[in-house]
PDB file of C-alpha atoms in Angstrom:
ATOM      1  CA  MET V   1      92.726 122.719 108.065  1.00  0.00           C
ATOM      2  CA  SER V   2      89.035 121.828 108.446  1.00  0.00           C
ATOM      3  CA  CYS V   3      88.903 124.873 110.215  1.00  0.00           C
ATOM      4  CA  ALA V   4      88.463 126.693 107.414  1.00  0.00           C
ATOM      5  CA  PHE V   5      85.350 125.219 106.302  1.00  0.00           C
ATOM      6  CA  VAL V   6      83.618 124.822 109.914  1.00  0.00           C
ATOM      7  CA  GLY V   7      84.351 127.850 111.241  1.00  0.00           C
ATOM      8  CA  GLY V   8      83.394 131.626 111.751  1.00  0.00           C
ATOM      9  CA  LEU V   9      79.793 133.225 111.986  1.00  0.00           C
ATOM     10  CA  GLY V  10      78.281 129.524 111.304  1.00  0.00           C
ATOM     11  CA  ASN V  11      80.211 127.772 113.904  1.00  0.00           C
ATOM     12  CA  PRO V  12      77.975 127.968 117.105  1.00  0.00           C
ATOM     13  CA  LEU V  13      81.473 126.876 119.537  1.00  0.00           C
ATOM     14  CA  ASP V  14      82.949 129.697 117.518  1.00  0.00           C
ATOM     15  CA  VAL V  15      80.200 132.179 118.365  1.00  0.00           C
ATOM     16  CA  ALA V  16      79.721 130.890 122.047  1.00  0.00           C
ATOM     17  CA  LEU V  17      83.630 131.308 122.554  1.00  0.00           C
ATOM     18  CA  ILE V  18      83.660 135.101 121.262  1.00  0.00           C
ATOM     19  CA  ARG V  19      80.338 135.254 123.108  1.00  0.00           C
ATOM     20  CA  ASP V  20      82.519 134.563 126.561  1.00  0.00           C
ATOM     21  CA  GLY V  21      85.139 136.503 125.833  1.00  0.00           C
ATOM     22  CA  ILE V  22      82.725 139.684 125.111  1.00  0.00           C
ATOM     23  CA  ALA V  23      81.195 138.776 128.782  1.00  0.00           C
ATOM     24  CA  ALA V  24      85.052 138.859 130.259  1.00  0.00           C
ATOM     25  CA  ARG V  25      85.886 142.095 128.577  1.00  0.00           C
ATOM     26  CA  SER V  26      82.803 143.917 130.195  1.00  0.00           C
ATOM     27  CA  ALA V  27      83.143 142.189 133.992  1.00  0.00           C
ATOM     28  CA  SER V  28      86.771 143.405 133.929  1.00  0.00           C
ATOM     29  CA  PRO V  29      89.438 145.796 132.078  1.00  0.00           C
ATOM     30  CA  LEU V  30      91.730 143.168 133.047  1.00  0.00           C
ATOM     31  CA  PRO V  31      91.103 140.822 129.904  1.00  0.00           C
ATOM     32  CA  THR V  32      91.049 143.933 127.275  1.00  0.00           C
ATOM     33  CA  GLU V  33      94.889 145.170 128.721  1.00  0.00           C
ATOM     34  CA  ALA V  34      95.935 141.940 128.659  1.00  0.00           C
ATOM     35  CA  GLY V  35      94.444 141.256 125.075  1.00  0.00           C
ATOM     36  CA  LEU V  36      96.074 144.669 124.221  1.00  0.00           C
ATOM     37  CA  PHE V  37      99.471 143.834 125.467  1.00  0.00           C
ATOM     38  CA  LEU V  38      99.796 140.324 123.433  1.00  0.00           C
ATOM     39  CA  ASN V  39      98.169 142.123 120.593  1.00  0.00           C
ATOM     40  CA  TYR V  40     101.529 144.001 120.099  1.00  0.00           C
ATOM     41  CA  ALA V  41     103.719 141.555 121.643  1.00  0.00           C
ATOM     42  CA  GLY V  42     102.635 138.782 118.704  1.00  0.00           C
ATOM     43  CA  GLY V  43     102.293 141.014 116.392  1.00  0.00           C
ATOM     44  CA  ALA V  44     104.143 141.215 112.947  1.00  0.00           C
ATOM     45  CA  PRO V  45     106.996 143.906 113.858  1.00  0.00           C
ATOM     46  CA  VAL V  46     107.900 142.132 116.877  1.00  0.00           C
ATOM     47  CA  MET V  47     107.844 138.628 114.915  1.00  0.00           C
ATOM     48  CA  VAL V  48     109.451 139.431 112.212  1.00  0.00           C
ATOM     49  CA  GLY V  49     111.521 141.820 113.644  1.00  0.00           C
ATOM     50  CA  LEU V  50     112.606 138.738 116.312  1.00  0.00           C
ATOM     51  CA  GLY V  51     113.716 137.302 113.271  1.00  0.00           C
ATOM     52  CA  VAL V  52     115.278 139.995 111.687  1.00  0.00           C
ATOM     53  CA  ILE V  53     118.064 140.284 114.622  1.00  0.00           C
ATOM     54  CA  VAL V  54     118.359 136.800 115.041  1.00  0.00           C
ATOM     55  CA  SER V  55     119.516 136.543 111.618  1.00  0.00           C
ATOM     56  CA  ILE V  56     121.649 139.595 111.811  1.00  0.00           C
ATOM     57  CA  ILE V  57     123.203 138.146 115.110  1.00  0.00           C
ATOM     58  CA  LEU V  58     123.968 135.041 113.073  1.00  0.00           C
ATOM     59  CA  TRP V  59     125.387 136.458 110.483  1.00  0.00           C
ATOM     60  CA  LEU V  60     128.029 138.543 112.204  1.00  0.00           C
ATOM     61  CA  ARG V  61     129.056 135.276 113.818  1.00  0.00           C
ATOM     62  CA  GLY V  62     130.269 133.949 110.457  1.00  0.00           C
ATOM     63  CA  GLN V  63     126.822 131.657 110.008  1.00  0.00           C
ATOM     64  CA  VAL V  64     125.537 132.965 106.893  1.00  0.00           C
ATOM     65  CA  ARG V  65     123.481 129.588 106.088  1.00  0.00           C
ATOM     66  CA  ARG V  66     121.914 129.605 108.994  1.00  0.00           C
ATOM     67  CA  ALA V  67     121.034 132.902 109.156  1.00  0.00           C
ATOM     68  CA  ILE V  68     119.741 133.035 105.257  1.00  0.00           C
ATOM     69  CA  ALA V  69     117.473 129.847 107.173  1.00  0.00           C
ATOM     70  CA  VAL V  70     116.032 132.031 109.855  1.00  0.00           C
ATOM     71  CA  VAL V  71     115.115 134.791 107.121  1.00  0.00           C
ATOM     72  CA  ALA V  72     113.514 131.931 105.058  1.00  0.00           C
ATOM     73  CA  ILE V  73     111.674 130.144 107.705  1.00  0.00           C
ATOM     74  CA  VAL V  74     110.140 133.178 109.053  1.00  0.00           C
ATOM     75  CA  PHE V  75     109.117 135.009 106.194  1.00  0.00           C
ATOM     76  CA  VAL V  76     107.840 132.687 103.946  1.00  0.00           C
ATOM     77  CA  GLY V  77     106.077 130.954 106.818  1.00  0.00           C
ATOM     78  CA  ARG V  78     104.804 134.889 107.298  1.00  0.00           C
ATOM     79  CA  MET V  79     103.777 135.434 103.152  1.00  0.00           C
ATOM     80  CA  LEU V  80     102.338 131.431 103.517  1.00  0.00           C
ATOM     81  CA  VAL V  81      99.520 132.947 105.788  1.00  0.00           C
ATOM     82  CA  GLU V  82      98.688 136.370 104.179  1.00  0.00           C
ATOM     83  CA  GLY V  83      98.244 133.705 101.600  1.00  0.00           C
ATOM     84  CA  ILE V  84      96.020 131.542 102.866  1.00  0.00           C
ATOM     85  CA  LYS V  85      94.042 134.328 104.259  1.00  0.00           C
ATOM     86  CA  ILE V  86      93.434 135.378 100.828  1.00  0.00           C
ATOM     87  CA  ALA V  87      92.004 132.218  99.518  1.00  0.00           C
ATOM     88  CA  VAL V  88      89.790 131.708 102.465  1.00  0.00           C
ATOM     89  CA  HIS V  89      88.585 135.209 102.665  1.00  0.00           C
ATOM     90  CA  ARG V  90      86.943 134.541 106.014  1.00  0.00           C
ATOM     91  CA  ALA V  91      85.483 138.240 107.516  1.00  0.00           C
ATOM     92  CA  ARG V  92      86.558 138.842 111.074  1.00  0.00           C
ATOM     93  CA  PRO V  93      84.175 138.462 114.089  1.00  0.00           C
ATOM     94  CA  ALA V  94      82.056 141.480 114.453  1.00  0.00           C
ATOM     95  CA  LEU V  95      79.550 140.828 117.025  1.00  0.00           C
ATOM     96  CA  ASP V  96      80.892 143.747 119.246  1.00  0.00           C
ATOM     97  CA  PRO V  97      83.490 146.827 119.230  1.00  0.00           C
ATOM     98  CA  HIS V  98      86.515 144.909 119.768  1.00  0.00           C
ATOM     99  CA  PRO V  99      89.453 147.241 121.022  1.00  0.00           C
ATOM    100  CA  VAL V 100      91.482 146.504 118.336  1.00  0.00           C
ATOM    101  CA  ILE V 101      91.445 148.141 114.763  1.00  0.00           C
ATOM    102  CA  THR V 102      91.668 145.309 112.073  1.00  0.00           C
ATOM    103  CA  HIS V 103      92.579 145.434 108.409  1.00  0.00           C
ATOM    104  CA  SER V 104      93.259 142.090 107.345  1.00  0.00           C
ATOM    105  CA  LEU V 105      90.885 138.947 106.893  1.00  0.00           C
ATOM    106  CA  SER V 106      90.382 136.822 109.963  1.00  0.00           C
ATOM    107  CA  PHE V 107      91.703 133.081 108.892  1.00  0.00           C
ATOM    108  CA  PRO V 108      94.159 131.655 110.022  1.00  0.00           C
ATOM    109  CA  SER V 109      95.602 134.036 113.006  1.00  0.00           C
ATOM    110  CA  ALA V 110      99.047 135.253 112.121  1.00  0.00           C
ATOM    111  CA  HIS V 111      99.953 135.916 115.707  1.00  0.00           C
ATOM    112  CA  ALA V 112      99.153 132.412 116.295  1.00  0.00           C
ATOM    113  CA  ALA V 113     101.220 131.154 113.389  1.00  0.00           C
ATOM    114  CA  ASN V 114     104.045 133.665 113.803  1.00  0.00           C
ATOM    115  CA  SER V 115     104.420 133.307 117.181  1.00  0.00           C
ATOM    116  CA  MET V 116     104.346 129.469 116.889  1.00  0.00           C
ATOM    117  CA  ILE V 117     107.200 129.609 114.480  1.00  0.00           C
ATOM    118  CA  VAL V 118     109.141 132.093 116.046  1.00  0.00           C
ATOM    119  CA  PHE V 119     109.258 131.192 119.735  1.00  0.00           C
ATOM    120  CA  PRO V 120     110.317 127.462 119.475  1.00  0.00           C
ATOM    121  CA  LEU V 121     112.428 128.603 116.871  1.00  0.00           C
ATOM    122  CA  LEU V 122     114.247 130.661 118.893  1.00  0.00           C
ATOM    123  CA  ALA V 123     114.509 128.017 121.391  1.00  0.00           C
ATOM    124  CA  LEU V 124     115.781 125.725 119.185  1.00  0.00           C
ATOM    125  CA  LEU V 125     118.675 127.752 117.914  1.00  0.00           C
ATOM    126  CA  PHE V 126     119.855 128.984 121.504  1.00  0.00           C
ATOM    127  CA  ALA V 127     118.918 126.772 123.903  1.00  0.00           C
ATOM    128  CA  PRO V 128     121.526 124.263 125.401  1.00  0.00           C
ATOM    129  CA  ALA V 129     120.906 121.009 123.910  1.00  0.00           C
ATOM    130  CA  ALA V 130     120.389 119.701 127.334  1.00  0.00           C
ATOM    131  CA  ARG V 131     117.456 121.962 127.866  1.00  0.00           C
ATOM    132  CA  ARG V 132     116.629 122.386 124.603  1.00  0.00           C
ATOM    133  CA  THR V 133     112.864 120.626 125.495  1.00  0.00           C
ATOM    134  CA  PRO V 134     111.696 122.610 128.204  1.00  0.00           C
ATOM    135  CA  TRP V 135     112.717 125.674 126.442  1.00  0.00           C
ATOM    136  CA  VAL V 136     110.733 124.407 123.448  1.00  0.00           C
ATOM    137  CA  VAL V 137     107.320 123.814 125.538  1.00  0.00           C
ATOM    138  CA  ALA V 138     107.725 127.373 127.005  1.00  0.00           C
ATOM    139  CA  GLY V 139     108.047 128.923 123.295  1.00  0.00           C
ATOM    140  CA  ILE V 140     105.018 126.875 122.435  1.00  0.00           C
ATOM    141  CA  ALA V 141     103.563 127.960 125.799  1.00  0.00           C
ATOM    142  CA  ALA V 142     104.016 131.827 124.954  1.00  0.00           C
ATOM    143  CA  SER V 143     102.181 131.008 121.466  1.00  0.00           C
ATOM    144  CA  LEU V 144      99.157 129.326 122.857  1.00  0.00           C
ATOM    145  CA  ILE V 145      98.726 132.568 125.398  1.00  0.00           C
ATOM    146  CA  ILE V 146      99.091 134.886 122.517  1.00  0.00           C
ATOM    147  CA  GLY V 147      97.147 132.727 120.018  1.00  0.00           C
ATOM    148  CA  ALA V 148      93.709 132.582 123.071  1.00  0.00           C
ATOM    149  CA  SER V 149      93.969 136.436 123.770  1.00  0.00           C
ATOM    150  CA  ARG V 150      93.134 136.638 119.916  1.00  0.00           C
ATOM    151  CA  SER V 151      89.666 135.284 120.368  1.00  0.00           C
ATOM    152  CA  LEU V 152      89.386 136.632 124.014  1.00  0.00           C
ATOM    153  CA  ILE V 153      89.466 140.374 122.345  1.00  0.00           C
ATOM    154  CA  GLY V 154      87.104 139.684 120.145  1.00  0.00           C
ATOM    155  CA  VAL V 155      89.101 140.036 116.795  1.00  0.00           C
ATOM    156  CA  HIS V 156      89.540 136.242 115.629  1.00  0.00           C
ATOM    157  CA  TRP V 157      87.255 133.353 115.850  1.00  0.00           C
ATOM    158  CA  PRO V 158      88.683 130.578 117.589  1.00  0.00           C
ATOM    159  CA  SER V 159      89.024 128.231 114.916  1.00  0.00           C
ATOM    160  CA  ASP V 160      91.186 130.909 113.138  1.00  0.00           C
ATOM    161  CA  VAL V 161      93.479 130.686 116.086  1.00  0.00           C
ATOM    162  CA  VAL V 162      93.654 127.112 116.062  1.00  0.00           C
ATOM    163  CA  ALA V 163      94.205 126.777 112.290  1.00  0.00           C
ATOM    164  CA  GLY V 164      97.132 129.321 113.017  1.00  0.00           C
ATOM    165  CA  TRP V 165      99.168 127.324 116.059  1.00  0.00           C
ATOM    166  CA  SER V 166      98.718 123.955 113.529  1.00  0.00           C
ATOM    167  CA  PHE V 167      99.917 125.571 110.379  1.00  0.00           C
ATOM    168  CA  GLY V 168     102.756 127.397 112.611  1.00  0.00           C
ATOM    169  CA  ALA V 169     103.440 123.719 114.103  1.00  0.00           C
ATOM    170  CA  ALA V 170     103.536 121.989 110.707  1.00  0.00           C
ATOM    171  CA  TRP V 171     105.732 124.665 109.117  1.00  0.00           C
ATOM    172  CA  LEU V 172     108.493 124.739 111.804  1.00  0.00           C
ATOM    173  CA  LEU V 173     108.356 120.699 111.588  1.00  0.00           C
ATOM    174  CA  ALA V 174     109.083 121.077 107.947  1.00  0.00           C
ATOM    175  CA  THR V 175     111.650 123.788 107.703  1.00  0.00           C
ATOM    176  CA  TRP V 176     113.576 122.718 111.007  1.00  0.00           C
ATOM    177  CA  PRO V 177     114.889 119.543 109.153  1.00  0.00           C
ATOM    178  CA  LEU V 178     115.702 121.225 106.173  1.00  0.00           C
ATOM    179  CA  ALA V 179     117.694 124.148 108.472  1.00  0.00           C
ATOM    180  CA  GLN V 180     119.636 121.536 110.022  1.00  0.00           C
ATOM    181  CA  TRP V 181     120.723 120.139 106.808  1.00  0.00           C
ATOM    182  CA  LEU V 182     121.721 122.952 105.326  1.00  0.00           C
ATOM    183  CA  ALA V 183     123.555 124.760 108.595  1.00  0.00           C
ATOM    184  CA  PRO V 184     123.545 121.702 111.496  1.00  0.00           C
ATOM    185  CA  ILE V 185     124.457 122.785 114.889  1.00  0.00           C
ATOM    186  CA  LYS V 186     127.592 121.382 115.482  1.00  0.00           C
ATOM    187  CA  PRO V 187     128.499 119.664 118.691  1.00  0.00           C
ATOM    188  CA  GLN V 188     130.729 121.140 121.346  1.00  0.00           C
ATOM    189  CA  HIS V 189     133.481 118.831 123.253  1.00  0.00           C
ATOM    190  CA  ASP V 190     134.852 120.150 126.714  1.00  0.00           C
ATOM    191  CA  VAL V 191     137.735 117.585 126.558  1.00  0.00           C
ATOM    192  CA  VAL V 192     139.707 119.545 129.432  1.00  0.00           C
ATOM    193  CA  GLY V 193     139.397 117.132 132.725  1.00  0.00           C
ATOM    194  CA  GLY V 194     137.539 114.557 130.666  1.00  0.00           C
ATOM    195  CA  HIS V 195     134.991 113.755 127.806  1.00  0.00           C
ATOM    196  CA  HIS V 196     131.101 115.458 128.609  1.00  0.00           C
ATOM    197  CA  PRO V 197     128.134 115.070 126.651  1.00  0.00           C
ATOM    198  CA  ALA V 198     127.795 117.399 123.840  1.00  0.00           C
ATOM    199  CA  VAL V 199     126.370 120.570 123.655  1.00  0.00           C
ATOM    200  CA  GLY V 200     124.391 122.298 121.029  1.00  0.00           C
ATOM    201  CA  GLU V 201     126.359 125.378 119.658  1.00  0.00           C
ATOM    202  CA  ILE V 202     125.227 128.381 117.655  1.00  0.00           C
TER     203      ILE V 202
END
């Protein structure tokens, strides 16, 4: 979490990358339009909403412990991000009038953290075991895109985004094994016509 101490207005790299985003938005409307879309796609209503929907689906399937685990991972992770924001108390970039109105503090990026928790988590929960890795990679890629857009539209210092990604990945890596222990994904075997490799079953 060294980004908490070396980032922001006093960091030349942070400032230079924010200015690059300003230049890109001045040259074309596309970066702004893409950034605004990703601002909503990676926002708390969508990320937390996905967590709630997944938990309801699991609950209705009778997987109560797994549903509770998903709620805990998503909601506690979100609350920890807000706690870090208060503790670090870093102001948002204000080098230009960026296109998004912000009310919270800057470090770390909640969009980056939440998406790094939720998207790979969905892949771990629902992707078949044989194809789980590429789906997790796709989830990570989606989070990287959302996080990068935060600096592009000037609402987060790049170090905020890196810290958000780092926290989200660390939180998921720490909590997923516990969730697996509490509510493991049971292997499913196809015994018709012989034995086949186990496939993850929700």
